[in-house]
Amino acid sequence: MKTIEKIGIIANLEKQNAPEMIGQVLEQVRSRGLCCASESSMVGCCDLGDIQIFPSPAELARNVDLLVVIGGDGTMLRVARQIAGTNVPLLGINAGRLGFLTQITSDQIERAFDQLESGEYELESRCLLSGEAKIGPEEIHEIALNDFVLSRGIKSRMIELEVFVDDQFVARYFCDGLVISTPTGSTAYSLAAGAGIIIPNAEVFSISPICPHSFQNRTVVVNNSSTIVVKVRSEKLQTILSVDGQEHFPMNRGDVIICRRSEKKIFLVRFPGTSFFSTLREKLQWAG
């Protein structure tokens, strides 16, 4: 792994404790003689000193060895989509609630930097979903770390969707929506929709209907080399396409979303003593 000499910081400034955590990270960086940088939205949030400022997260990621992300899982999802393909590792510091992706807490920051300095960490790769939506005459290209979700609009009526995997017809769903999820996203909306939890390194995607009309409709798990096509068949109801819960596009009858594995990946820093299952036990409060 590359020696860490320059660290970038991105924070969700809407989090009340973000400025304090930024100060903690800056203190650790400077006390160890490391270089530090940030992106333009951070200017004026607190005393950053004379650190280098870049115009965007992607530009920042291309010029640092490690990107520290302060916020919740939503912040990590946003940053992951913005910097995907740069291959810079991400270290998430949790200023939110659950924190599946941002596992380090404020009282663990100093210990985390000790481990970074001594090389006591691993990099865990996470796959991304690429989505190409054909909405009327327009084409939209997006990537997601968690999921693509098709859901009904403001009217409380089921939508109608057709699903194909590798050109094979799967089913026509009458439902409130459909979640196409990566393993990372299996602990997010997919889990709430009743699907199973998938370990991060599994090479699969899951397709889960939300409140389907037929109780026989269940989650389908496919190889992540598959191409998943969803066609909107609802006559009068609008369907909303959501990308990681952050980007939203209205779809109508005849519109299509094509999902496949992205060529880009992201990398998360993981420290000894932590595991996916220990995170599940902690965050989901498993007992027994």
PDB file of C-alpha atoms in Angstrom:
ATOM      1  CA  MET A   1       0.000   0.000   0.000  1.00  0.00           C
ATOM      2  CA  LYS A   2       1.151   3.510  -0.801  1.00  0.00           C
ATOM      3  CA  THR A   3       2.749   5.479   2.039  1.00  0.00           C
ATOM      4  CA  ILE A   4       0.308   8.041   3.411  1.00  0.00           C
ATOM      5  CA  GLU A   5       1.899  11.490   3.220  1.00  0.00           C
ATOM      6  CA  LYS A   6      -0.977  13.748   2.205  1.00  0.00           C
ATOM      7  CA  ILE A   7      -4.501  13.547   3.632  1.00  0.00           C
ATOM      8  CA  GLY A   8      -7.646  15.125   2.269  1.00  0.00           C
ATOM      9  CA  ILE A   9     -10.633  16.099   4.423  1.00  0.00           C
ATOM     10  CA  ILE A  10     -14.283  16.305   3.369  1.00  0.00           C
ATOM     11  CA  ALA A  11     -17.015  16.930   5.932  1.00  0.00           C
ATOM     12  CA  ASN A  12     -20.779  17.281   6.041  1.00  0.00           C
ATOM     13  CA  LEU A  13     -20.994  20.752   7.554  1.00  0.00           C
ATOM     14  CA  GLU A  14     -24.654  20.229   8.435  1.00  0.00           C
ATOM     15  CA  LYS A  15     -23.531  17.870  11.199  1.00  0.00           C
ATOM     16  CA  GLN A  16     -23.319  19.805  14.457  1.00  0.00           C
ATOM     17  CA  ASN A  17     -20.136  18.079  15.598  1.00  0.00           C
ATOM     18  CA  ALA A  18     -18.348  18.291  12.230  1.00  0.00           C
ATOM     19  CA  PRO A  19     -16.169  21.373  13.050  1.00  0.00           C
ATOM     20  CA  GLU A  20     -14.902  19.715  16.238  1.00  0.00           C
ATOM     21  CA  MET A  21     -14.023  16.523  14.342  1.00  0.00           C
ATOM     22  CA  ILE A  22     -12.308  18.512  11.598  1.00  0.00           C
ATOM     23  CA  GLY A  23     -10.170  20.119  14.302  1.00  0.00           C
ATOM     24  CA  GLN A  24      -9.294  16.694  15.741  1.00  0.00           C
ATOM     25  CA  VAL A  25      -8.211  15.401  12.329  1.00  0.00           C
ATOM     26  CA  LEU A  26      -6.152  18.523  11.595  1.00  0.00           C
ATOM     27  CA  GLU A  27      -4.416  18.171  14.962  1.00  0.00           C
ATOM     28  CA  GLN A  28      -3.471  14.553  14.203  1.00  0.00           C
ATOM     29  CA  VAL A  29      -2.295  15.374  10.680  1.00  0.00           C
ATOM     30  CA  ARG A  30      -0.113  18.298  11.762  1.00  0.00           C
ATOM     31  CA  SER A  31       1.344  16.578  14.829  1.00  0.00           C
ATOM     32  CA  ARG A  32       2.613  13.777  12.588  1.00  0.00           C
ATOM     33  CA  GLY A  33       4.160  16.094   9.995  1.00  0.00           C
ATOM     34  CA  LEU A  34       1.713  15.110   7.242  1.00  0.00           C
ATOM     35  CA  CYS A  35       0.361  17.368   4.526  1.00  0.00           C
ATOM     36  CA  CYS A  36      -3.334  18.205   4.449  1.00  0.00           C
ATOM     37  CA  ALA A  37      -5.813  19.414   1.827  1.00  0.00           C
ATOM     38  CA  SER A  38      -9.518  19.981   1.447  1.00  0.00           C
ATOM     39  CA  GLU A  39     -12.105  21.051  -1.112  1.00  0.00           C
ATOM     40  CA  SER A  40     -13.723  24.432  -1.650  1.00  0.00           C
ATOM     41  CA  SER A  41     -16.966  23.839   0.278  1.00  0.00           C
ATOM     42  CA  MET A  42     -14.938  23.582   3.486  1.00  0.00           C
ATOM     43  CA  VAL A  43     -13.557  27.121   3.263  1.00  0.00           C
ATOM     44  CA  GLY A  44     -14.842  29.281   6.106  1.00  0.00           C
ATOM     45  CA  CYS A  45     -16.293  26.405   8.149  1.00  0.00           C
ATOM     46  CA  CYS A  46     -13.540  26.514  10.750  1.00  0.00           C
ATOM     47  CA  ASP A  47      -9.867  27.401  11.103  1.00  0.00           C
ATOM     48  CA  LEU A  48      -8.296  25.317   8.350  1.00  0.00           C
ATOM     49  CA  GLY A  49      -5.081  27.298   8.370  1.00  0.00           C
ATOM     50  CA  ASP A  50      -3.050  27.343   5.169  1.00  0.00           C
ATOM     51  CA  ILE A  51      -3.982  23.893   3.861  1.00  0.00           C
ATOM     52  CA  GLN A  52      -4.295  23.404   0.130  1.00  0.00           C
ATOM     53  CA  ILE A  53      -7.799  23.807  -1.324  1.00  0.00           C
ATOM     54  CA  PHE A  54      -9.084  22.005  -4.429  1.00  0.00           C
ATOM     55  CA  PRO A  55     -12.222  22.968  -6.412  1.00  0.00           C
ATOM     56  CA  SER A  56     -14.007  19.590  -6.156  1.00  0.00           C
ATOM     57  CA  PRO A  57     -13.924  16.269  -4.273  1.00  0.00           C
ATOM     58  CA  ALA A  58     -12.705  14.464  -7.398  1.00  0.00           C
ATOM     59  CA  GLU A  59      -9.806  16.876  -7.856  1.00  0.00           C
ATOM     60  CA  LEU A  60      -8.963  16.597  -4.157  1.00  0.00           C
ATOM     61  CA  ALA A  61      -9.000  12.786  -4.350  1.00  0.00           C
ATOM     62  CA  ARG A  62      -6.540  12.803  -7.251  1.00  0.00           C
ATOM     63  CA  ASN A  63      -4.019  14.746  -5.186  1.00  0.00           C
ATOM     64  CA  VAL A  64      -4.014  12.947  -1.818  1.00  0.00           C
ATOM     65  CA  ASP A  65      -3.089   9.509  -0.476  1.00  0.00           C
ATOM     66  CA  LEU A  66      -6.085   9.163   1.851  1.00  0.00           C
ATOM     67  CA  LEU A  67      -9.465  10.882   2.016  1.00  0.00           C
ATOM     68  CA  VAL A  68     -11.012  11.357   5.477  1.00  0.00           C
ATOM     69  CA  VAL A  69     -14.795  11.735   5.248  1.00  0.00           C
ATOM     70  CA  ILE A  70     -16.611  13.202   8.254  1.00  0.00           C
ATOM     71  CA  GLY A  71     -20.376  12.707   8.342  1.00  0.00           C
ATOM     72  CA  GLY A  72     -22.893   9.890   8.091  1.00  0.00           C
ATOM     73  CA  ASP A  73     -23.364   7.115   5.571  1.00  0.00           C
ATOM     74  CA  GLY A  74     -25.140   9.562   3.267  1.00  0.00           C
ATOM     75  CA  THR A  75     -21.988  11.679   3.154  1.00  0.00           C
ATOM     76  CA  MET A  76     -19.926   8.602   2.317  1.00  0.00           C
ATOM     77  CA  LEU A  77     -22.327   7.658  -0.477  1.00  0.00           C
ATOM     78  CA  ARG A  78     -22.111  11.148  -1.964  1.00  0.00           C
ATOM     79  CA  VAL A  79     -18.323  11.289  -1.781  1.00  0.00           C
ATOM     80  CA  ALA A  80     -17.928   7.734  -3.105  1.00  0.00           C
ATOM     81  CA  ARG A  81     -19.947   8.606  -6.196  1.00  0.00           C
ATOM     82  CA  GLN A  82     -17.958  11.804  -6.740  1.00  0.00           C
ATOM     83  CA  ILE A  83     -14.483  10.270  -6.425  1.00  0.00           C
ATOM     84  CA  ALA A  84     -15.139   6.805  -7.903  1.00  0.00           C
ATOM     85  CA  GLY A  85     -12.327   5.723 -10.177  1.00  0.00           C
ATOM     86  CA  THR A  86      -9.589   7.716  -8.435  1.00  0.00           C
ATOM     87  CA  ASN A  87      -8.745   4.688  -6.248  1.00  0.00           C
ATOM     88  CA  VAL A  88      -7.945   6.871  -3.223  1.00  0.00           C
ATOM     89  CA  PRO A  89      -8.921   5.013  -0.009  1.00  0.00           C
ATOM     90  CA  LEU A  90     -11.683   6.457   2.176  1.00  0.00           C
ATOM     91  CA  LEU A  91     -11.688   6.598   5.977  1.00  0.00           C
ATOM     92  CA  GLY A  92     -15.145   7.401   7.328  1.00  0.00           C
ATOM     93  CA  ILE A  93     -15.568   9.173  10.680  1.00  0.00           C
ATOM     94  CA  ASN A  94     -19.107   8.863  11.962  1.00  0.00           C
ATOM     95  CA  ALA A  95     -20.914  12.107  12.772  1.00  0.00           C
ATOM     96  CA  GLY A  96     -24.294  10.573  11.950  1.00  0.00           C
ATOM     97  CA  ARG A  97     -26.411   7.728  13.293  1.00  0.00           C
ATOM     98  CA  LEU A  98     -25.898   4.082  12.253  1.00  0.00           C
ATOM     99  CA  GLY A  99     -22.607   4.408  10.431  1.00  0.00           C
ATOM    100  CA  PHE A 100     -22.182   1.205   8.395  1.00  0.00           C
ATOM    101  CA  LEU A 101     -19.669   2.990   6.160  1.00  0.00           C
ATOM    102  CA  THR A 102     -18.387   5.573   8.666  1.00  0.00           C
ATOM    103  CA  GLN A 103     -17.252   3.328  11.487  1.00  0.00           C
ATOM    104  CA  ILE A 104     -14.674   5.470  13.322  1.00  0.00           C
ATOM    105  CA  THR A 105     -16.047   7.648  16.136  1.00  0.00           C
ATOM    106  CA  SER A 106     -14.559  10.898  17.461  1.00  0.00           C
ATOM    107  CA  ASP A 107     -12.892   9.176  20.418  1.00  0.00           C
ATOM    108  CA  GLN A 108     -11.143   6.723  18.070  1.00  0.00           C
ATOM    109  CA  ILE A 109      -9.507   9.321  15.784  1.00  0.00           C
ATOM    110  CA  GLU A 110      -6.105   9.382  17.507  1.00  0.00           C
ATOM    111  CA  ARG A 111      -5.927   5.572  17.610  1.00  0.00           C
ATOM    112  CA  ALA A 112      -6.902   5.410  13.930  1.00  0.00           C
ATOM    113  CA  PHE A 113      -4.026   7.719  12.977  1.00  0.00           C
ATOM    114  CA  ASP A 114      -1.623   5.641  15.076  1.00  0.00           C
ATOM    115  CA  GLN A 115      -2.658   2.593  13.046  1.00  0.00           C
ATOM    116  CA  LEU A 116      -2.421   4.470   9.749  1.00  0.00           C
ATOM    117  CA  GLU A 117       1.092   5.583  10.667  1.00  0.00           C
ATOM    118  CA  SER A 118       2.208   2.065  11.611  1.00  0.00           C
ATOM    119  CA  GLY A 119       0.499   0.445   8.597  1.00  0.00           C
ATOM    120  CA  GLU A 120      -1.974  -1.518  10.730  1.00  0.00           C
ATOM    121  CA  TYR A 121      -4.852  -1.383   8.283  1.00  0.00           C
ATOM    122  CA  GLU A 122      -6.257  -3.012   5.180  1.00  0.00           C
ATOM    123  CA  LEU A 123      -8.080  -1.710   2.133  1.00  0.00           C
ATOM    124  CA  GLU A 124     -11.461  -3.240   1.351  1.00  0.00           C
ATOM    125  CA  SER A 125     -12.767  -2.825  -2.199  1.00  0.00           C
ATOM    126  CA  ARG A 126     -16.463  -2.203  -2.827  1.00  0.00           C
ATOM    127  CA  CYS A 127     -18.113  -2.595  -6.222  1.00  0.00           C
ATOM    128  CA  LEU A 128     -20.387   0.021  -7.756  1.00  0.00           C
ATOM    129  CA  LEU A 129     -23.510  -0.237  -9.888  1.00  0.00           C
ATOM    130  CA  SER A 130     -23.604   1.585 -13.201  1.00  0.00           C
ATOM    131  CA  GLY A 131     -27.013   2.679 -14.414  1.00  0.00           C
ATOM    132  CA  GLU A 132     -28.010   3.900 -17.853  1.00  0.00           C
ATOM    133  CA  ALA A 133     -31.540   5.261 -17.870  1.00  0.00           C
ATOM    134  CA  LYS A 134     -33.433   5.990 -21.058  1.00  0.00           C
ATOM    135  CA  ILE A 135     -36.083   8.518 -20.052  1.00  0.00           C
ATOM    136  CA  GLY A 136     -37.979   9.648 -23.121  1.00  0.00           C
ATOM    137  CA  PRO A 137     -35.399  11.118 -25.520  1.00  0.00           C
ATOM    138  CA  GLU A 138     -32.881  11.660 -22.724  1.00  0.00           C
ATOM    139  CA  GLU A 139     -30.125   9.327 -21.553  1.00  0.00           C
ATOM    140  CA  ILE A 140     -28.839   9.497 -17.969  1.00  0.00           C
ATOM    141  CA  HIS A 141     -25.660   7.815 -16.743  1.00  0.00           C
ATOM    142  CA  GLU A 142     -25.185   7.368 -12.990  1.00  0.00           C
ATOM    143  CA  ILE A 143     -23.239   5.176 -10.575  1.00  0.00           C
ATOM    144  CA  ALA A 144     -24.364   3.960  -7.154  1.00  0.00           C
ATOM    145  CA  LEU A 145     -22.564   2.458  -4.168  1.00  0.00           C
ATOM    146  CA  ASN A 146     -25.795   1.266  -2.517  1.00  0.00           C
ATOM    147  CA  ASP A 147     -28.638   0.955  -4.975  1.00  0.00           C
ATOM    148  CA  PHE A 148     -30.913   2.072  -7.759  1.00  0.00           C
ATOM    149  CA  VAL A 149     -34.526   2.259  -6.586  1.00  0.00           C
ATOM    150  CA  LEU A 150     -37.669   2.599  -8.681  1.00  0.00           C
ATOM    151  CA  SER A 151     -40.636   3.687  -6.596  1.00  0.00           C
ATOM    152  CA  ARG A 152     -44.110   5.134  -6.984  1.00  0.00           C
ATOM    153  CA  GLY A 153     -44.681   8.867  -6.966  1.00  0.00           C
ATOM    154  CA  ILE A 154     -47.106  10.776  -4.736  1.00  0.00           C
ATOM    155  CA  LYS A 155     -50.120   8.606  -5.573  1.00  0.00           C
ATOM    156  CA  SER A 156     -50.606   5.622  -3.255  1.00  0.00           C
ATOM    157  CA  ARG A 157     -51.054   3.074  -6.015  1.00  0.00           C
ATOM    158  CA  MET A 158     -48.807   0.256  -7.159  1.00  0.00           C
ATOM    159  CA  ILE A 159     -46.583   0.672 -10.171  1.00  0.00           C
ATOM    160  CA  GLU A 160     -45.944  -1.947 -12.840  1.00  0.00           C
ATOM    161  CA  LEU A 161     -42.399  -2.967 -13.759  1.00  0.00           C
ATOM    162  CA  GLU A 162     -40.886  -5.633 -16.028  1.00  0.00           C
ATOM    163  CA  VAL A 163     -37.496  -7.091 -15.114  1.00  0.00           C
ATOM    164  CA  PHE A 164     -35.020  -8.862 -17.383  1.00  0.00           C
ATOM    165  CA  VAL A 165     -31.650 -10.407 -16.462  1.00  0.00           C
ATOM    166  CA  ASP A 166     -29.224 -11.065 -19.325  1.00  0.00           C
ATOM    167  CA  ASP A 167     -32.122 -10.796 -21.802  1.00  0.00           C
ATOM    168  CA  GLN A 168     -34.172 -13.378 -19.887  1.00  0.00           C
ATOM    169  CA  PHE A 169     -37.580 -12.299 -18.646  1.00  0.00           C
ATOM    170  CA  VAL A 170     -37.767 -12.549 -14.836  1.00  0.00           C
ATOM    171  CA  ALA A 171     -41.175 -11.209 -13.851  1.00  0.00           C
ATOM    172  CA  ARG A 172     -43.705  -8.435 -14.119  1.00  0.00           C
ATOM    173  CA  TYR A 173     -44.015  -6.815 -10.700  1.00  0.00           C
ATOM    174  CA  PHE A 174     -47.008  -4.943  -9.330  1.00  0.00           C
ATOM    175  CA  CYS A 175     -45.465  -3.242  -6.324  1.00  0.00           C
ATOM    176  CA  ASP A 176     -44.592  -0.020  -4.517  1.00  0.00           C
ATOM    177  CA  GLY A 177     -41.115  -0.192  -5.985  1.00  0.00           C
ATOM    178  CA  LEU A 178     -38.009  -2.203  -6.772  1.00  0.00           C
ATOM    179  CA  VAL A 179     -34.501  -2.088  -5.246  1.00  0.00           C
ATOM    180  CA  ILE A 180     -31.465  -3.122  -7.291  1.00  0.00           C
ATOM    181  CA  SER A 181     -28.718  -3.378  -4.703  1.00  0.00           C
ATOM    182  CA  THR A 182     -24.999  -3.988  -4.354  1.00  0.00           C
ATOM    183  CA  PRO A 183     -23.710  -6.002  -1.372  1.00  0.00           C
ATOM    184  CA  THR A 184     -22.884  -2.669   0.285  1.00  0.00           C
ATOM    185  CA  GLY A 185     -26.500  -1.591  -0.169  1.00  0.00           C
ATOM    186  CA  SER A 186     -27.860  -4.814   1.307  1.00  0.00           C
ATOM    187  CA  THR A 187     -27.879  -3.185   4.760  1.00  0.00           C
ATOM    188  CA  ALA A 188     -29.770  -0.121   3.490  1.00  0.00           C
ATOM    189  CA  TYR A 189     -33.129   0.130   1.658  1.00  0.00           C
ATOM    190  CA  SER A 190     -32.806  -3.466   0.467  1.00  0.00           C
ATOM    191  CA  LEU A 191     -32.798  -4.680   4.085  1.00  0.00           C
ATOM    192  CA  ALA A 192     -35.827  -2.517   4.893  1.00  0.00           C
ATOM    193  CA  ALA A 193     -37.616  -4.088   1.905  1.00  0.00           C
ATOM    194  CA  GLY A 194     -37.153  -7.538   3.440  1.00  0.00           C
ATOM    195  CA  ALA A 195     -34.129  -8.775   1.496  1.00  0.00           C
ATOM    196  CA  GLY A 196     -31.183 -10.595   3.029  1.00  0.00           C
ATOM    197  CA  ILE A 197     -27.827  -9.234   4.130  1.00  0.00           C
ATOM    198  CA  ILE A 198     -24.945  -9.879   1.712  1.00  0.00           C
ATOM    199  CA  ILE A 199     -21.269  -9.825   2.711  1.00  0.00           C
ATOM    200  CA  PRO A 200     -19.367  -6.980   0.991  1.00  0.00           C
ATOM    201  CA  ASN A 201     -17.046  -9.174  -1.117  1.00  0.00           C
ATOM    202  CA  ALA A 202     -19.828 -11.324  -2.605  1.00  0.00           C
ATOM    203  CA  GLU A 203     -19.892 -10.923  -6.393  1.00  0.00           C
ATOM    204  CA  VAL A 204     -23.657 -10.509  -6.664  1.00  0.00           C
ATOM    205  CA  PHE A 205     -26.472  -7.985  -6.980  1.00  0.00           C
ATOM    206  CA  SER A 206     -29.950  -8.362  -5.519  1.00  0.00           C
ATOM    207  CA  ILE A 207     -33.328  -7.401  -7.021  1.00  0.00           C
ATOM    208  CA  SER A 208     -36.008  -6.860  -4.374  1.00  0.00           C
ATOM    209  CA  PRO A 209     -39.637  -5.794  -4.857  1.00  0.00           C
ATOM    210  CA  ILE A 210     -41.074  -3.352  -2.312  1.00  0.00           C
ATOM    211  CA  CYS A 211     -44.491  -4.418  -0.987  1.00  0.00           C
ATOM    212  CA  PRO A 212     -45.304  -6.636  -4.021  1.00  0.00           C
ATOM    213  CA  HIS A 213     -48.922  -7.517  -4.821  1.00  0.00           C
ATOM    214  CA  SER A 214     -48.027 -11.204  -4.923  1.00  0.00           C
ATOM    215  CA  PHE A 215     -46.574 -12.769  -1.781  1.00  0.00           C
ATOM    216  CA  GLN A 216     -44.728 -15.179  -4.078  1.00  0.00           C
ATOM    217  CA  ASN A 217     -42.472 -12.368  -5.332  1.00  0.00           C
ATOM    218  CA  ARG A 218     -39.181 -12.565  -3.487  1.00  0.00           C
ATOM    219  CA  THR A 219     -35.673 -11.173  -3.776  1.00  0.00           C
ATOM    220  CA  VAL A 220     -33.643 -12.508  -6.713  1.00  0.00           C
ATOM    221  CA  VAL A 221     -29.849 -12.649  -6.368  1.00  0.00           C
ATOM    222  CA  VAL A 222     -27.802 -12.570  -9.584  1.00  0.00           C
ATOM    223  CA  ASN A 223     -24.122 -12.639 -10.481  1.00  0.00           C
ATOM    224  CA  ASN A 224     -22.639  -9.152 -10.677  1.00  0.00           C
ATOM    225  CA  SER A 225     -21.561  -9.834 -14.251  1.00  0.00           C
ATOM    226  CA  SER A 226     -25.264  -9.799 -15.189  1.00  0.00           C
ATOM    227  CA  THR A 227     -27.095  -7.005 -16.966  1.00  0.00           C
ATOM    228  CA  ILE A 228     -30.359  -6.040 -15.270  1.00  0.00           C
ATOM    229  CA  VAL A 229     -33.017  -4.232 -17.287  1.00  0.00           C
ATOM    230  CA  VAL A 230     -36.164  -2.721 -15.776  1.00  0.00           C
ATOM    231  CA  LYS A 231     -38.933  -1.373 -17.983  1.00  0.00           C
ATOM    232  CA  VAL A 232     -41.672   0.893 -16.666  1.00  0.00           C
ATOM    233  CA  ARG A 233     -45.122  -0.394 -17.693  1.00  0.00           C
ATOM    234  CA  SER A 234     -47.380   1.794 -15.539  1.00  0.00           C
ATOM    235  CA  GLU A 235     -49.939   3.585 -17.707  1.00  0.00           C
ATOM    236  CA  LYS A 236     -50.877   6.629 -15.628  1.00  0.00           C
ATOM    237  CA  LEU A 237     -48.655   6.587 -12.555  1.00  0.00           C
ATOM    238  CA  GLN A 238     -45.284   8.283 -12.476  1.00  0.00           C
ATOM    239  CA  THR A 239     -42.287   6.235 -11.353  1.00  0.00           C
ATOM    240  CA  ILE A 240     -39.300   7.815  -9.579  1.00  0.00           C
ATOM    241  CA  LEU A 241     -35.758   6.550 -10.153  1.00  0.00           C
ATOM    242  CA  SER A 242     -33.490   7.163  -7.159  1.00  0.00           C
ATOM    243  CA  VAL A 243     -29.691   6.783  -7.122  1.00  0.00           C
ATOM    244  CA  ASP A 244     -28.331   6.097  -3.627  1.00  0.00           C
ATOM    245  CA  GLY A 245     -31.281   8.129  -2.342  1.00  0.00           C
ATOM    246  CA  GLN A 246     -29.549  11.309  -3.561  1.00  0.00           C
ATOM    247  CA  GLU A 247     -30.384  11.800  -7.217  1.00  0.00           C
ATOM    248  CA  HIS A 248     -33.992  11.493  -8.438  1.00  0.00           C
ATOM    249  CA  PHE A 249     -35.429  11.244 -11.948  1.00  0.00           C
ATOM    250  CA  PRO A 250     -39.098  10.934 -13.002  1.00  0.00           C
ATOM    251  CA  MET A 251     -39.883   8.011 -15.331  1.00  0.00           C
ATOM    252  CA  ASN A 252     -42.995   7.106 -17.311  1.00  0.00           C
ATOM    253  CA  ARG A 253     -44.332   4.186 -19.342  1.00  0.00           C
ATOM    254  CA  GLY A 254     -41.751   2.876 -21.795  1.00  0.00           C
ATOM    255  CA  ASP A 255     -38.729   4.296 -19.944  1.00  0.00           C
ATOM    256  CA  VAL A 256     -35.911   1.868 -19.127  1.00  0.00           C
ATOM    257  CA  ILE A 257     -33.058   1.557 -16.623  1.00  0.00           C
ATOM    258  CA  ILE A 258     -30.131  -0.739 -17.474  1.00  0.00           C
ATOM    259  CA  CYS A 259     -27.898  -1.717 -14.539  1.00  0.00           C
ATOM    260  CA  ARG A 260     -24.567  -3.503 -14.616  1.00  0.00           C
ATOM    261  CA  ARG A 261     -21.347  -3.622 -12.618  1.00  0.00           C
ATOM    262  CA  SER A 262     -19.297  -0.460 -12.953  1.00  0.00           C
ATOM    263  CA  GLU A 263     -15.653  -0.664 -13.972  1.00  0.00           C
ATOM    264  CA  LYS A 264     -14.937   1.746 -11.101  1.00  0.00           C
ATOM    265  CA  LYS A 265     -14.501   0.747  -7.459  1.00  0.00           C
ATOM    266  CA  ILE A 266     -13.991   2.458  -4.142  1.00  0.00           C
ATOM    267  CA  PHE A 267     -11.685   1.395  -1.316  1.00  0.00           C
ATOM    268  CA  LEU A 268     -12.471   1.642   2.406  1.00  0.00           C
ATOM    269  CA  VAL A 269      -9.891   1.618   5.202  1.00  0.00           C
ATOM    270  CA  ARG A 270     -10.428  -1.209   7.684  1.00  0.00           C
ATOM    271  CA  PHE A 271      -8.535  -1.665  10.963  1.00  0.00           C
ATOM    272  CA  PRO A 272      -7.698  -4.922  12.804  1.00  0.00           C
ATOM    273  CA  GLY A 273     -10.346  -6.074  15.241  1.00  0.00           C
ATOM    274  CA  THR A 274     -13.248  -4.916  13.101  1.00  0.00           C
ATOM    275  CA  SER A 275     -15.311  -7.078  10.773  1.00  0.00           C
ATOM    276  CA  PHE A 276     -18.531  -6.931   8.792  1.00  0.00           C
ATOM    277  CA  PHE A 277     -20.263  -9.227  11.264  1.00  0.00           C
ATOM    278  CA  SER A 278     -19.130  -7.287  14.335  1.00  0.00           C
ATOM    279  CA  THR A 279     -20.517  -4.184  12.658  1.00  0.00           C
ATOM    280  CA  LEU A 280     -23.828  -5.940  12.076  1.00  0.00           C
ATOM    281  CA  ARG A 281     -24.009  -7.031  15.704  1.00  0.00           C
ATOM    282  CA  GLU A 282     -23.308  -3.497  16.889  1.00  0.00           C
ATOM    283  CA  LYS A 283     -25.394  -1.468  14.465  1.00  0.00           C
ATOM    284  CA  LEU A 284     -28.394  -3.815  14.273  1.00  0.00           C
ATOM    285  CA  GLN A 285     -28.170  -4.665  17.963  1.00  0.00           C
ATOM    286  CA  TRP A 286     -28.176  -8.412  17.400  1.00  0.00           C
ATOM    287  CA  ALA A 287     -28.340 -10.433  20.588  1.00  0.00           C
ATOM    288  CA  GLY A 288     -28.341 -14.061  21.632  1.00  0.00           C
TER     289      GLY A 288
END
